[in-house]
Amino acid sequence: MKSRHLITLALSSLLLTSQPLLAGEKVELDYHYTGDTGVSLSGMMGGPLSINTFTDQRAIEDKHDINRAEHEDVTLSQAPATVIQQAFQEAFASADAQLDDGETPLTLSGNLLEMEIVESASGTEVLIRCELTLNNQGRNAWQSVVFSRVAADDQALSAAIAKGLDRLVNELFLDDYFLMELGIF
């Protein structure tokens, strides 16, 4: 009788402690930027460019989660800030930018401010807001918030998030002031 009670108590404790692990929907995101930035950075001045580790300033407990309005959070296998940094790294490489991992005079830093999935009667939207800073020889050469909002009708969550990341990257390469600081215009 006591052993059955102890086993029941142990199983209840195990279920209670594992509950948060089962709370969010897990999404495997194997994202790689395959788009076209529409810009050649082969003639970029002041390069090579290094892309610093992106930070995550969202007010969320688990930095692998993405808020989903009126539903449980979505949990990514990689931290969203890391995925966004990788997206920008791949986009710059596809635009023929001279990249370097070490200390360079030209650096791009990022700060994830918002990432959210909103589901409504019209479909699913992915919102991403990221603050980017370009430093050139220790001075702040350019800073802006890049924003992406995409509608992802009847797509899997991973495809919707990938579409949002593509849009975020493309918004940066549409910024004339950013391109001027790279010496493109």
C-alpha positions as a Python dict, from the first residue, in 0.01 Angstrom:
ca = {
    (1, 'M'): (0, 0, 0),
    (2, 'K'): (277, 243, 94),
    (3, 'S'): (481, 154, -214),
    (4, 'R'): (183, 219, -442),
    (5, 'H'): (133, 559, -275),
    (6, 'L'): (503, 642, -313),
    (7, 'I'): (500, 540, -681),
    (8, 'T'): (190, 752, -743),
    (9, 'L'): (351, 1046, -566),
    (10, 'A'): (674, 1005, -764),
    (11, 'L'): (488, 987, -1097),
    (12, 'S'): (282, 1294, -1007),
    (13, 'S'): (598, 1486, -922),
    (14, 'L'): (759, 1379, -1247),
    (15, 'L'): (457, 1492, -1448),
    (16, 'L'): (445, 1827, -1270),
    (17, 'T'): (813, 1897, -1330),
    (18, 'S'): (798, 1795, -1697),
    (19, 'Q'): (482, 1998, -1770),
    (20, 'P'): (668, 2313, -1885),
    (21, 'L'): (870, 2105, -2131),
    (22, 'L'): (551, 1992, -2301),
    (23, 'A'): (383, 2335, -2300),
    (24, 'G'): (503, 2485, -2631),
    (25, 'E'): (480, 2350, -2981),
    (26, 'K'): (826, 2243, -3100),
    (27, 'V'): (928, 2366, -3446),
    (28, 'E'): (1235, 2243, -3629),
    (29, 'L'): (1362, 2533, -3836),
    (30, 'D'): (1632, 2451, -4088),
    (31, 'Y'): (1657, 2802, -4234),
    (32, 'H'): (1911, 2914, -4490),
    (33, 'Y'): (1892, 3242, -4681),
    (34, 'T'): (1855, 3155, -5048),
    (35, 'G'): (1706, 3480, -5171),
    (36, 'D'): (1860, 3758, -5374),
    (37, 'T'): (1950, 4080, -5195),
    (38, 'G'): (1955, 4266, -5526),
    (39, 'V'): (2284, 4429, -5426),
    (40, 'S'): (2644, 4341, -5496),
    (41, 'L'): (2867, 4418, -5199),
    (42, 'S'): (3189, 4312, -5375),
    (43, 'G'): (3293, 4679, -5394),
    (44, 'M'): (3209, 4752, -5032),
    (45, 'M'): (3441, 5010, -4877),
    (46, 'G'): (3597, 4971, -4534),
    (47, 'G'): (3562, 4594, -4535),
    (48, 'P'): (3587, 4318, -4450),
    (49, 'L'): (3270, 4305, -4243),
    (50, 'S'): (3229, 4098, -3929),
    (51, 'I'): (2888, 4008, -3792),
    (52, 'N'): (2880, 4003, -3414),
    (53, 'T'): (2668, 3768, -3205),
    (54, 'F'): (2309, 3892, -3198),
    (55, 'T'): (2141, 3946, -2861),
    (56, 'D'): (1782, 3887, -2756),
    (57, 'Q'): (1611, 4166, -2560),
    (58, 'R'): (1260, 4018, -2567),
    (59, 'A'): (1080, 3997, -2235),
    (60, 'I'): (1038, 3621, -2254),
    (61, 'E'): (1164, 3360, -2011),
    (62, 'D'): (1293, 3100, -2259),
    (63, 'K'): (1490, 3267, -2540),
    (64, 'H'): (1412, 2969, -2769),
    (65, 'D'): (1040, 3055, -2759),
    (66, 'I'): (836, 3269, -2992),
    (67, 'N'): (520, 3430, -2857),
    (68, 'R'): (202, 3312, -3023),
    (69, 'A'): (-95, 3530, -2937),
    (70, 'E'): (-379, 3343, -2765),
    (71, 'H'): (-195, 3009, -2798),
    (72, 'E'): (97, 2838, -2629),
    (73, 'D'): (442, 2962, -2731),
    (74, 'V'): (633, 2802, -3017),
    (75, 'T'): (976, 2664, -2925),
    (76, 'L'): (1257, 2660, -3182),
    (77, 'S'): (1547, 2417, -3171),
    (78, 'Q'): (1786, 2714, -3209),
    (79, 'A'): (1751, 3050, -3037),
    (80, 'P'): (1576, 3297, -3273),
    (81, 'A'): (1857, 3555, -3228),
    (82, 'T'): (2107, 3295, -3353),
    (83, 'V'): (1886, 3211, -3653),
    (84, 'I'): (1854, 3581, -3741),
    (85, 'Q'): (2231, 3633, -3714),
    (86, 'Q'): (2283, 3333, -3944),
    (87, 'A'): (2028, 3476, -4192),
    (88, 'F'): (2219, 3804, -4215),
    (89, 'Q'): (2554, 3621, -4241),
    (90, 'E'): (2424, 3414, -4534),
    (91, 'A'): (2266, 3718, -4702),
    (92, 'F'): (2591, 3914, -4689),
    (93, 'A'): (2777, 3613, -4828),
    (94, 'S'): (2524, 3581, -5113),
    (95, 'A'): (2573, 3953, -5189),
    (96, 'D'): (2950, 3892, -5230),
    (97, 'A'): (3046, 4088, -4918),
    (98, 'Q'): (3396, 4035, -4789),
    (99, 'L'): (3334, 3871, -4448),
    (100, 'D'): (3568, 3803, -4159),
    (101, 'D'): (3508, 3642, -3820),
    (102, 'G'): (3784, 3834, -3641),
    (103, 'E'): (3823, 4191, -3524),
    (104, 'T'): (3753, 4420, -3819),
    (105, 'P'): (3692, 4793, -3839),
    (106, 'L'): (3346, 4729, -3988),
    (107, 'T'): (3101, 4533, -3769),
    (108, 'L'): (2729, 4464, -3775),
    (109, 'S'): (2551, 4396, -3444),
    (110, 'G'): (2192, 4295, -3391),
    (111, 'N'): (1941, 4294, -3110),
    (112, 'L'): (1615, 4098, -3141),
    (113, 'L'): (1335, 4316, -3003),
    (114, 'E'): (1023, 4123, -3104),
    (115, 'M'): (927, 3794, -3263),
    (116, 'E'): (566, 3690, -3256),
    (117, 'I'): (317, 3470, -3436),
    (118, 'V'): (-34, 3609, -3463),
    (119, 'E'): (-318, 3391, -3580),
    (120, 'S'): (-642, 3552, -3691),
    (121, 'A'): (-943, 3472, -3906),
    (122, 'S'): (-747, 3585, -4213),
    (123, 'G'): (-452, 3353, -4143),
    (124, 'T'): (-116, 3351, -3969),
    (125, 'E'): (123, 3647, -3949),
    (126, 'V'): (485, 3643, -3838),
    (127, 'L'): (624, 3964, -3689),
    (128, 'I'): (998, 4022, -3637),
    (129, 'R'): (1161, 4344, -3517),
    (130, 'C'): (1539, 4370, -3490),
    (131, 'E'): (1765, 4664, -3407),
    (132, 'L'): (2081, 4668, -3619),
    (133, 'T'): (2396, 4874, -3568),
    (134, 'L'): (2683, 4920, -3810),
    (135, 'N'): (3010, 5034, -3652),
    (136, 'N'): (3294, 5164, -3862),
    (137, 'Q'): (3629, 5200, -3686),
    (138, 'G'): (3465, 5226, -3347),
    (139, 'R'): (3202, 5486, -3438),
    (140, 'N'): (2832, 5422, -3480),
    (141, 'A'): (2795, 5468, -3857),
    (142, 'W'): (2432, 5354, -3891),
    (143, 'Q'): (2157, 5228, -3665),
    (144, 'S'): (1797, 5137, -3738),
    (145, 'V'): (1517, 4899, -3651),
    (146, 'V'): (1434, 4657, -3930),
    (147, 'F'): (1080, 4521, -3927),
    (148, 'S'): (920, 4224, -4099),
    (149, 'R'): (551, 4135, -4111),
    (150, 'V'): (440, 3857, -4341),
    (151, 'A'): (114, 3675, -4392),
    (152, 'A'): (162, 3301, -4417),
    (153, 'D'): (-163, 3158, -4545),
    (154, 'D'): (-200, 2784, -4485),
    (155, 'Q'): (176, 2732, -4442),
    (156, 'A'): (352, 2529, -4179),
    (157, 'L'): (494, 2740, -3896),
    (158, 'S'): (852, 2672, -4006),
    (159, 'A'): (773, 2799, -4360),
    (160, 'A'): (598, 3106, -4217),
    (161, 'I'): (896, 3189, -3995),
    (162, 'A'): (1135, 3140, -4290),
    (163, 'K'): (926, 3378, -4498),
    (164, 'G'): (947, 3635, -4216),
    (165, 'L'): (1326, 3597, -4197),
    (166, 'D'): (1359, 3647, -4573),
    (167, 'R'): (1156, 3966, -4550),
    (168, 'L'): (1363, 4093, -4254),
    (169, 'V'): (1689, 4046, -4446),
    (170, 'N'): (1551, 4205, -4761),
    (171, 'E'): (1435, 4511, -4566),
    (172, 'L'): (1795, 4580, -4461),
    (173, 'F'): (1918, 4572, -4821),
    (174, 'L'): (1648, 4822, -4920),
    (175, 'D'): (1786, 5081, -4676),
    (176, 'D'): (1977, 5340, -4883),
    (177, 'Y'): (2148, 5493, -4580),
    (178, 'F'): (2285, 5154, -4479),
    (179, 'L'): (2415, 5092, -4830),
    (180, 'M'): (2572, 5442, -4838),
    (181, 'E'): (2767, 5361, -4520),
    (182, 'L'): (2904, 5054, -4697),
    (183, 'G'): (3011, 5276, -4987),
    (184, 'I'): (2774, 5118, -5237),
    (185, 'F'): (2605, 5442, -5353),
}
